[in-house]
Coordinates of C-alpha atoms in Angstrom, one line a residue:
X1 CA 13.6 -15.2 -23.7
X2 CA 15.2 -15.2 -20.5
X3 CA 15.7 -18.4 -18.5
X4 CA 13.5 -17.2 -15.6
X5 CA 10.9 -16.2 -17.9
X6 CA 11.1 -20.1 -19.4
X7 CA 11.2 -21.5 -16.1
X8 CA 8.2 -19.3 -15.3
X9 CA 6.5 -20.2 -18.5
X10 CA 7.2 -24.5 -18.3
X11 CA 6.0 -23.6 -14.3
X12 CA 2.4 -22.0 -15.4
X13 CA 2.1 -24.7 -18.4
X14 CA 2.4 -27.6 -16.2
X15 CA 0.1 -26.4 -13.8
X16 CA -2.9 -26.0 -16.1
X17 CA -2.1 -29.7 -17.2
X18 CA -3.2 -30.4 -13.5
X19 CA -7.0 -31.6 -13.1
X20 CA -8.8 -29.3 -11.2
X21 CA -8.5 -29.3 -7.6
X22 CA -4.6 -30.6 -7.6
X23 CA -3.6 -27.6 -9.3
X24 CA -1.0 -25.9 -7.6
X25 CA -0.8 -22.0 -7.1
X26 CA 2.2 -20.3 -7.6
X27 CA 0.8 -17.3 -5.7
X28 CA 1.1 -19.2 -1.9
X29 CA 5.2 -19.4 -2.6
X30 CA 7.0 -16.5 -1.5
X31 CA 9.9 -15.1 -4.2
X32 CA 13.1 -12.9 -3.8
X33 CA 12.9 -12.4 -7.7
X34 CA 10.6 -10.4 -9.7
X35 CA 8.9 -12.6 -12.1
X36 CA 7.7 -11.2 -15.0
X37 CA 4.5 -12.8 -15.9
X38 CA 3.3 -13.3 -19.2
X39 CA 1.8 -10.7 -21.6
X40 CA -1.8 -10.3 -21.9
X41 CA -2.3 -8.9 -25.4
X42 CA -5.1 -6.2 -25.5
X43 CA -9.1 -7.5 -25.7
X44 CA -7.6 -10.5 -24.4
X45 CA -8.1 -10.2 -20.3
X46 CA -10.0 -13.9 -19.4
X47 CA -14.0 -12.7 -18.9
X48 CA -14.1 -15.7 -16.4
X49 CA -11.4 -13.7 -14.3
X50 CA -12.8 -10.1 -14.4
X51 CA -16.4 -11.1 -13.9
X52 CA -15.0 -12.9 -10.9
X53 CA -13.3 -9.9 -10.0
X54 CA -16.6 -7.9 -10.1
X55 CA -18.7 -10.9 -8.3
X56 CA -16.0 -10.9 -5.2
X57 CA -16.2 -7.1 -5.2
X58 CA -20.0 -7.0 -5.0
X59 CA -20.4 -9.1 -2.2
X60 CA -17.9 -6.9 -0.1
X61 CA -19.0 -4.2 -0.8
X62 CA -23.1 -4.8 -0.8
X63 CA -22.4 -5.7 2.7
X64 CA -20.1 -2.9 3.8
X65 CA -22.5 0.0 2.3
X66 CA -25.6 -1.7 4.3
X67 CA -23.6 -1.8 7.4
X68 CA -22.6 1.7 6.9
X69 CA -25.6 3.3 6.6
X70 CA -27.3 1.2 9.8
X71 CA -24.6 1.6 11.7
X72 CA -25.5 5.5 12.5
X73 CA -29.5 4.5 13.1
X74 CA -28.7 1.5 14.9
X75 CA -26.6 3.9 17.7
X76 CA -29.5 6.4 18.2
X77 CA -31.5 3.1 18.4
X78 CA -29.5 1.8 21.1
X79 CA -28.4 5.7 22.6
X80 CA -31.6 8.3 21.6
X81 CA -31.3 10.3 23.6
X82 CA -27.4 11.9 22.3
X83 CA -26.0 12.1 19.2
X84 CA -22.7 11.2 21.7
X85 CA -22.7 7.7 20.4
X86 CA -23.3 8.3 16.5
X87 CA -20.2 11.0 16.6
X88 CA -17.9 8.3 18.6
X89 CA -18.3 5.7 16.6
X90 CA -17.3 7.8 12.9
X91 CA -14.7 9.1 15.6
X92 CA -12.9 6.1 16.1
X93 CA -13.4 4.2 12.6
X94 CA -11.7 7.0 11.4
X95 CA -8.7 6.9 13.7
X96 CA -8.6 3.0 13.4
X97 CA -8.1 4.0 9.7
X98 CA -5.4 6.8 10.3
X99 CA -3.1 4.5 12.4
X100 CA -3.6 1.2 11.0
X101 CA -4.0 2.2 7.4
X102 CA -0.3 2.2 6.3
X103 CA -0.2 -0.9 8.1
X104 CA -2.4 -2.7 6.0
X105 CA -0.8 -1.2 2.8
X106 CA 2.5 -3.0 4.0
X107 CA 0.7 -6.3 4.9
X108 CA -0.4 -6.3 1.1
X109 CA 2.8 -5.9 -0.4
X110 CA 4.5 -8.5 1.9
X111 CA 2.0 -11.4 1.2
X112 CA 1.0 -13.3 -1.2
X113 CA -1.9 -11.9 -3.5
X114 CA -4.8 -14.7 -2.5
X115 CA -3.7 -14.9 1.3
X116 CA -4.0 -11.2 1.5
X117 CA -7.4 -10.7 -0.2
X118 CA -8.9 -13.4 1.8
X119 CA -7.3 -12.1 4.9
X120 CA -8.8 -8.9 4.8
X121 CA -11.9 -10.1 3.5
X122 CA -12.2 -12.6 6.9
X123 CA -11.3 -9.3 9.0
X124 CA -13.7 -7.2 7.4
X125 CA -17.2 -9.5 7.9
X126 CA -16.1 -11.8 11.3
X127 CA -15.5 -8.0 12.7
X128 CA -18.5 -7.3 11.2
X129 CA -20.7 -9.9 12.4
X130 CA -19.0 -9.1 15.9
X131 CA -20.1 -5.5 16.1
X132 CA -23.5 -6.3 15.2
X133 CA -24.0 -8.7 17.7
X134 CA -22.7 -6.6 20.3
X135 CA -25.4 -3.9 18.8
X136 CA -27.5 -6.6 19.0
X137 CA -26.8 -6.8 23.0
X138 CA -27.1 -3.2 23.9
X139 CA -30.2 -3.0 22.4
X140 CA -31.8 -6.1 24.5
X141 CA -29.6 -4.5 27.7
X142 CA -30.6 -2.1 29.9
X143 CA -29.2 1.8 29.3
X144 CA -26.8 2.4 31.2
X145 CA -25.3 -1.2 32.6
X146 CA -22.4 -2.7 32.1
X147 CA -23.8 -5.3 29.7
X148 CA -24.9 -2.0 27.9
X149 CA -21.8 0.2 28.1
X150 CA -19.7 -3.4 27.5
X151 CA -21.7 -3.8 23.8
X152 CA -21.7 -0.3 23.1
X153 CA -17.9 -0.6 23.2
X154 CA -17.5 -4.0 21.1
X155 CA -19.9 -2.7 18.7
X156 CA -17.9 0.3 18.1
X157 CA -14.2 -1.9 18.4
X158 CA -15.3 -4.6 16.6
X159 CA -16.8 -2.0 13.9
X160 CA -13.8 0.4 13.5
X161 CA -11.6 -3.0 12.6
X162 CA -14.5 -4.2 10.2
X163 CA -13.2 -0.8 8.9
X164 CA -9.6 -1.6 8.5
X165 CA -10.6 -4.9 6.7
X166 CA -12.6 -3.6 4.1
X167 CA -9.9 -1.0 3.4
X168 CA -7.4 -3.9 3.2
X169 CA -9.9 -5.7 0.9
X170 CA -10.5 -2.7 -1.1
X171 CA -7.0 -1.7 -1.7
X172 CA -6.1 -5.6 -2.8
X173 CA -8.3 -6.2 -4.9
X174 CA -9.0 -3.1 -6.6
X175 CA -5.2 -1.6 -6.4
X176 CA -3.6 -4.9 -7.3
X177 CA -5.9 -7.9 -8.6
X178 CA -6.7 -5.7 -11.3
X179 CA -3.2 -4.1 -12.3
X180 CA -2.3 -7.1 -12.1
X181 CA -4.8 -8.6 -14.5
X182 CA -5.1 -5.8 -17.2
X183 CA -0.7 -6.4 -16.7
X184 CA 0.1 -3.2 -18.4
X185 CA -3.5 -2.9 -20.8
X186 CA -4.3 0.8 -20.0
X187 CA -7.4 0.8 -21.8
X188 CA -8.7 -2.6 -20.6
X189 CA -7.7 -1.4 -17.1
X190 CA -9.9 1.9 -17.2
X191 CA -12.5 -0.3 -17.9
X192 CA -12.1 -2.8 -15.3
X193 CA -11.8 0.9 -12.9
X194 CA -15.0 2.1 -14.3
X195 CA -17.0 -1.5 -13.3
X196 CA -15.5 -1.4 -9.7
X197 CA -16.4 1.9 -9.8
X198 CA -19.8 1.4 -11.1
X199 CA -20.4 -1.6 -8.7
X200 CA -19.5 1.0 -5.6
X201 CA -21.9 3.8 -6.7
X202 CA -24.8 1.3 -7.4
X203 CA -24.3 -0.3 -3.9
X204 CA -23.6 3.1 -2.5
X205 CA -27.7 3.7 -4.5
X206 CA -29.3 1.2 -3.6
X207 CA -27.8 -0.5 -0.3
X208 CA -29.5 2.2 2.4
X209 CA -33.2 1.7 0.3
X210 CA -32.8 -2.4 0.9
X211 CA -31.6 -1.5 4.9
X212 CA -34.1 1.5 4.7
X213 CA -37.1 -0.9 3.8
X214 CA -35.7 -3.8 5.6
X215 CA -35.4 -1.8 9.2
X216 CA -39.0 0.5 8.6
X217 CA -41.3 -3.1 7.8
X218 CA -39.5 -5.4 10.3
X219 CA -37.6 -4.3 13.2
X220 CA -34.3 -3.1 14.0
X221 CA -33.1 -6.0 15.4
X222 CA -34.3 -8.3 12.6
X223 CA -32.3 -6.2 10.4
X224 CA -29.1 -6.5 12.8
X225 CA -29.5 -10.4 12.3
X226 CA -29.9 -10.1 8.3
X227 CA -27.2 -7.5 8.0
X228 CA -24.8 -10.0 10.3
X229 CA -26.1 -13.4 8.3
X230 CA -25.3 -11.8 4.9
X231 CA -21.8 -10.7 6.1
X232 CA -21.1 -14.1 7.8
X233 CA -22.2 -15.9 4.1
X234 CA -20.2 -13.9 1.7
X235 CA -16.7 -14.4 3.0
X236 CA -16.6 -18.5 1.7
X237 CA -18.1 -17.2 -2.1
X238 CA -15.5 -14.3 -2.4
X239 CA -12.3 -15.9 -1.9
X240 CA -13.9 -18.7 -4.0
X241 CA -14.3 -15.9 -6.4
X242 CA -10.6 -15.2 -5.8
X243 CA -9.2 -18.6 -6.5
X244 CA -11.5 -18.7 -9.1
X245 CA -10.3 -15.8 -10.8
X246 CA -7.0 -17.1 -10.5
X247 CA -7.5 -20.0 -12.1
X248 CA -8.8 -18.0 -15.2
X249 CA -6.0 -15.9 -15.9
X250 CA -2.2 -16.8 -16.0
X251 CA -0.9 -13.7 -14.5
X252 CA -3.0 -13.8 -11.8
X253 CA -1.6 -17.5 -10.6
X254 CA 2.1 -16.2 -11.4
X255 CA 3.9 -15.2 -8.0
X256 CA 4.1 -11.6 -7.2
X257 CA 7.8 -10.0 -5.4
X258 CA 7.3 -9.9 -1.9
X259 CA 10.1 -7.7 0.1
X260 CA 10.2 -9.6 3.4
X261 CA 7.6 -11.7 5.8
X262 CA 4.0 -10.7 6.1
X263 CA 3.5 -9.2 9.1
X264 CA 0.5 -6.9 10.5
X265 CA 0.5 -5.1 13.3
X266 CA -0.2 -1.2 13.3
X267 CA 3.0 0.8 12.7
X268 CA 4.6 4.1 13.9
X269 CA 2.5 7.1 12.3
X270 CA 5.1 8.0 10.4
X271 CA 5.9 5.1 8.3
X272 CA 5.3 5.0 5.0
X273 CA 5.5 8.7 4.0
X274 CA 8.8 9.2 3.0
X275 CA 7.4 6.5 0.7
X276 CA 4.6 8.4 -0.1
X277 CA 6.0 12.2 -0.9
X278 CA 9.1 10.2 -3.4
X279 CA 5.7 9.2 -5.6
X280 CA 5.3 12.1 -8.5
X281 CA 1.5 11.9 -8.3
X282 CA 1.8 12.6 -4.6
X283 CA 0.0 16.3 -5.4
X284 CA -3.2 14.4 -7.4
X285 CA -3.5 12.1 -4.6
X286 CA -3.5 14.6 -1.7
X287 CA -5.6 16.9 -4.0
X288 CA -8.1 14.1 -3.9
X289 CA -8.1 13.7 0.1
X290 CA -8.8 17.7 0.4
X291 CA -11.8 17.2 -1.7
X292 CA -13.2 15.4 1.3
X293 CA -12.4 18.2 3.5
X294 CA -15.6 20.2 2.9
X295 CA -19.8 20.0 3.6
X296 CA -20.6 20.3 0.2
X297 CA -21.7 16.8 -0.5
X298 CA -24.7 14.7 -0.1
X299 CA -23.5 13.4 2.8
X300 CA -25.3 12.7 6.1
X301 CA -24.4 16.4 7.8
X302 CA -25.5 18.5 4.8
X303 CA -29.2 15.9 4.4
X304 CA -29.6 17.7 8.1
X305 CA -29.3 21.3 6.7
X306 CA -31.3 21.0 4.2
X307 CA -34.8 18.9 6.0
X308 CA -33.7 21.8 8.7
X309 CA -34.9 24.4 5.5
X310 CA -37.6 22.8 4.6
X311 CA -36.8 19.9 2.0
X312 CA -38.8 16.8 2.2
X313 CA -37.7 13.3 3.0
X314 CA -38.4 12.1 0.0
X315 CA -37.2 15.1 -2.3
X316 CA -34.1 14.5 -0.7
X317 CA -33.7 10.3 -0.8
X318 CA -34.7 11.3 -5.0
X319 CA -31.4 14.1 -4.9
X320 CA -29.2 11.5 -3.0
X321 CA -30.2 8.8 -5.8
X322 CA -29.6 11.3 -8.5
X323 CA -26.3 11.8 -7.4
X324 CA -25.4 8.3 -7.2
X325 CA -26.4 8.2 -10.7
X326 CA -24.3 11.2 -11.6
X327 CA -21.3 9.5 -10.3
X328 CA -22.6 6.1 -12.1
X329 CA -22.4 8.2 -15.8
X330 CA -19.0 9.2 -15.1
X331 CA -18.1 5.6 -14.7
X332 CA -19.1 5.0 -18.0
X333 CA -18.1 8.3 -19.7
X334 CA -14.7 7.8 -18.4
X335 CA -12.7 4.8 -20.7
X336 CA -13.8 6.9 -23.9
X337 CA -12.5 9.9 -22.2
X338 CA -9.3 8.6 -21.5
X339 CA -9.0 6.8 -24.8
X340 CA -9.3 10.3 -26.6
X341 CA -7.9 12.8 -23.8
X342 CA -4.9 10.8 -21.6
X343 CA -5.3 10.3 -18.2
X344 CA -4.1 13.9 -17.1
X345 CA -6.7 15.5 -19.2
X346 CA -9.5 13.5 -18.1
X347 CA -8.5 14.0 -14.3
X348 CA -8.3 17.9 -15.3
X349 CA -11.4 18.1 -16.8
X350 CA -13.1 15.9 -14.0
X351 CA -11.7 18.6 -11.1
X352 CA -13.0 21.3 -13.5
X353 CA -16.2 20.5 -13.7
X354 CA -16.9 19.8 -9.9
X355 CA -15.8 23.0 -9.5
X356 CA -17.6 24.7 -11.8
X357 CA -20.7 22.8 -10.5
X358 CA -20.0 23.7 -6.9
X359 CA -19.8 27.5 -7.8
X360 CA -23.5 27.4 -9.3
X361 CA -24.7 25.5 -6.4
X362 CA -23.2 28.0 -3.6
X363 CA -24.7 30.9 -6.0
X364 CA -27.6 32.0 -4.4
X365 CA -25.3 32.9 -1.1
X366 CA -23.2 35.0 -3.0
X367 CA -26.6 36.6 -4.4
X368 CA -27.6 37.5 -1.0
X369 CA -24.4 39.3 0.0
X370 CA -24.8 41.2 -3.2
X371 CA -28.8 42.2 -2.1
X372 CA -30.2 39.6 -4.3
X373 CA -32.4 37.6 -2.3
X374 CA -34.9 34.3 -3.4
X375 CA -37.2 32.2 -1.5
X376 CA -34.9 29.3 0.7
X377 CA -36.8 26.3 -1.0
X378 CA -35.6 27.6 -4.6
X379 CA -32.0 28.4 -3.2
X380 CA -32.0 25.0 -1.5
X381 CA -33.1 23.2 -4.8
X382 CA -29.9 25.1 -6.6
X383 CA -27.9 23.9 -4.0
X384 CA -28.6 20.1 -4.0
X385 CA -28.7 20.4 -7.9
X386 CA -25.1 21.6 -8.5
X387 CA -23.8 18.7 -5.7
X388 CA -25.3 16.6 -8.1
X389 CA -24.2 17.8 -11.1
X390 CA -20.6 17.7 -9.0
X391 CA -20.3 14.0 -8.7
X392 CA -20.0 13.2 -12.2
X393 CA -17.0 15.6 -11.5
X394 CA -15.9 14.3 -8.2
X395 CA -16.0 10.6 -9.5
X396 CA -14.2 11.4 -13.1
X397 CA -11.1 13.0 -10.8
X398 CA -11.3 10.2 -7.9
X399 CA -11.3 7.2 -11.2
X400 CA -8.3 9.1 -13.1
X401 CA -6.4 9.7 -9.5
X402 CA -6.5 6.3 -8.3
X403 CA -5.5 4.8 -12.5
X404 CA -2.5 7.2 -12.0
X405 CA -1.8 5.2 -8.5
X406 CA -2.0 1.9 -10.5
X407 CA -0.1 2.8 -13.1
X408 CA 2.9 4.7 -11.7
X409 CA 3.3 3.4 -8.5
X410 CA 6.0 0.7 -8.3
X411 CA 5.0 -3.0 -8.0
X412 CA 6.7 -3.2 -4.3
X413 CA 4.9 0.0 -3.0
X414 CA 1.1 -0.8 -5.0
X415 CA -0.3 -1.4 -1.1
X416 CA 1.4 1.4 0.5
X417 CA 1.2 4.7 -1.6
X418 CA -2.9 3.7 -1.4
X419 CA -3.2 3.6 1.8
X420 CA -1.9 6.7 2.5
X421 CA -4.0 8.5 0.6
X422 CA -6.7 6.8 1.9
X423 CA -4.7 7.8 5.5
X424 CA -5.0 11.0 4.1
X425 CA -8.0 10.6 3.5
X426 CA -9.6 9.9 6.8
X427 CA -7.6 12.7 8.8
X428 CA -10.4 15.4 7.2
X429 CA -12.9 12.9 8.3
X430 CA -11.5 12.8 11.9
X431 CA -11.4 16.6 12.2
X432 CA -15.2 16.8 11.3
X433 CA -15.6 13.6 13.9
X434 CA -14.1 15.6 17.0
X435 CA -15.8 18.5 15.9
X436 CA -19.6 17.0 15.9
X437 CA -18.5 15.0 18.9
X438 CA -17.4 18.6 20.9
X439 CA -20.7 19.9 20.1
X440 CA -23.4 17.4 20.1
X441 CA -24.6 18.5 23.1
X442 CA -24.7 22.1 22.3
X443 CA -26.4 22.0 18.7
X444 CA -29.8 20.0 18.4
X445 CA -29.7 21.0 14.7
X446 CA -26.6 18.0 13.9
X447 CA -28.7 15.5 13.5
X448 CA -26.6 13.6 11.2
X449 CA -22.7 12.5 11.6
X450 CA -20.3 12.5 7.9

């Protein structure tokens, strides 16, 4: 053994000799040399640490996926009479992700693991609480003041950096705590993927009913204050969470390589790609932002088309829970996958079958050019069943994409290469953004932003 790997090892003993609440964290010390932490044999990542791993997660993301879906009803609350408002909010968030994204990646990388979680995890629900206060004043304002017009835009500021927190959050805890913690265990780390993965979709299924029921039997503005209290009480439990899941598992506490001092300010918009395009994987990973470039989702835009032909309110809430449930079994379909296929093969196969399922659900258009018609309901029923039947697809692709990024990308680089793809990511989203925004007045059929 190596004499820094002794040092490192008499270091990490010592320290869990300490009583609790005097041991010392090797993670707040900042380190020119890459320390190699110690091994974790396979089956044997600490429960105490991953559970606290998926706790931490929960509670970000429970809160972010309520916000997100408010957020849109809360503008035509405060604005009813435009879409204007809806379309400049997604507008901006997206930009704030674009030009701040790489920035965030970098910040990552250049601090220490707990400082940066936390960080971002601070940003993510104080901005939070901030924009829905601001809401909060706009809606007891009158339209059209400056107390209105002066909430409208701290709601949307204050939101779009809420944004850029939870991306920051996102991309350290589920791009590095967890490499970091499985240290080299692929199988044990397509597990821990599949439960983050499993925690989003559930969230993603079940957050808009709890904000759904909580703003139809109360009031808008008593769900503002819930949404804000919930946000403003989660940020002490997860980076308790955090230490705690340090203190479970030795390679979490040992100190990461950090290339120079943390920093975070938004960079030029071309730093970081050079970066990027030297990755091998960069094709997968822009392959996975195009698949976000298109209407064929269950997304808010496409809910509008289809209650415009005729489907119900509540067939529709039952397809959008269906798919989060499709995306839910691919979660759990995908450790065995990649245990008997390889990564490449499972991503393959994932990006196969969302296409396949996407052909069958545009079907009935093709039909009709070829003379073939059927009644709208049945063709709209084929439609929302193959985007269904696509997100066990889209989410087997999206879970073997973003192991690839853990796996392959270098320790130094594990914040930046993320983030842009997620950059990458949010440029289709901005496109479809300027596009509603251009057009909001002119269309009374987009009723819904993506």
């Amino acid at each position: 053994m190596a004499a820094g790997d002794e040092e490192q090892q008499a270091l990490l003993a010592a320290e869990d000799a300490l009583p609790n609440g005097t041991r010392a964290s090797t993670d707040c010390e900042v380190t020119s040399q890459k320390v190699s932490p110690p091994q974790v044999p396979d089956g044997e990542i600490p429960i105490l640490a991953q559970s606290s791993l998926y706790a931490t997660h929960w509670l970000s993301t429970w809160g972010q996926r309520v916000w997100e879906f408010a957020i849109g009803l809360i503008m035509l609350e405060v604005y009813p009479s435009s879409l204007a408002l809806v379309s400049a909010f997604g507008l901006v968030d997206s930009l704030a992700k674009v030009f701040c994204g790489s920035s965030v990646g970098s910040y990552i990388d250049r601090t220490t693991r707990l400082k940066a979680a936390c960080s971002m995890y601070v940003m993510q629900h104080t901005a939070l609480v901030l924009s829905a206060l601001s809401a909060l004043v706009s809606l007891q304002s009158h339209q059209g003041s400056a107390v209105f017009w002066t909430g409208v835009a701290c709601t949307i500021g204050f939101g779009s950096v809420s944004s850029i927190g939870a991306q920051g959050s996102t991309l350290s805890v589920e791009k590095e705590w967890t490499v970091v913690l499985c240290n080299g265990n692929s199988a044990a780390l397509a597990k821990v993927n599949s439960g983050m993965r499993a925690i989003d979709l559930s969230c993603l299924l079940l957050a808009p009913i709890a904000a759904g029921f909580l703003m139809t039997y109360t009031s808008i503005s008593t769900a503002i204050v819930a949404i804000a209290a919930w946000n403003l009480a989660a940020c002490v439990p997860e980076c308790y969470l955090l230490v705690c899941a340090q203190r479970a598992s030795a390679v979490l506490r040992a100190a990461k390589q950090l290339t120079a001092k943390a920093e975070f300010a938004c960079p030029r918009t071309d730093g970081g790609w050079g970066t990027y395009f030297k990755q091998t994987l960069w094709p997968a990973a822009l392959a996975l932002a195009l698949l976000y470039l298109t209407v064929l989702s269950l997304g808010m835009l496409m809910t509008a088309y289809l209650k415009w032909q005729g489907i119900t309110e509540a067939k529709l809430s039952l397809y959008r829970g269906a798919g989060a449930v499709s995306g839910l079994a691919a979660t759990v379909i995908f450790p065995r996958l990649l245990n008997r296929s390889g990564l490449k093969t499972t991503g393959v196969m994932g990006i196969w079958w969302q296409a396949v399922s996407l052909v069958l659900a545009v079907a009935p258009v093709w039909l009709a050019q070829l003379g073939v018609h059927m009644p709208a309901s049945a063709a709209s029923h084929i439609l929302l069943g193959g985007l269904v039947a696509s997100r066990f697809g889209l989410w087997l692709f999206d879970l073997a994409v973003s192991q690839m990024l853990q796996e392959w990308v270098p320790a130094k680089n594990i914040g930046m290469v993320p983030a842009k793809a997620v950059k990458a990511l949010a440029l289709p989203c901005n496109l479809w953004h300027k596009k509603l925004l251009a057009s909001v007045n002119e269309h009374a059929m987009c009723t819904a932003w993506h």
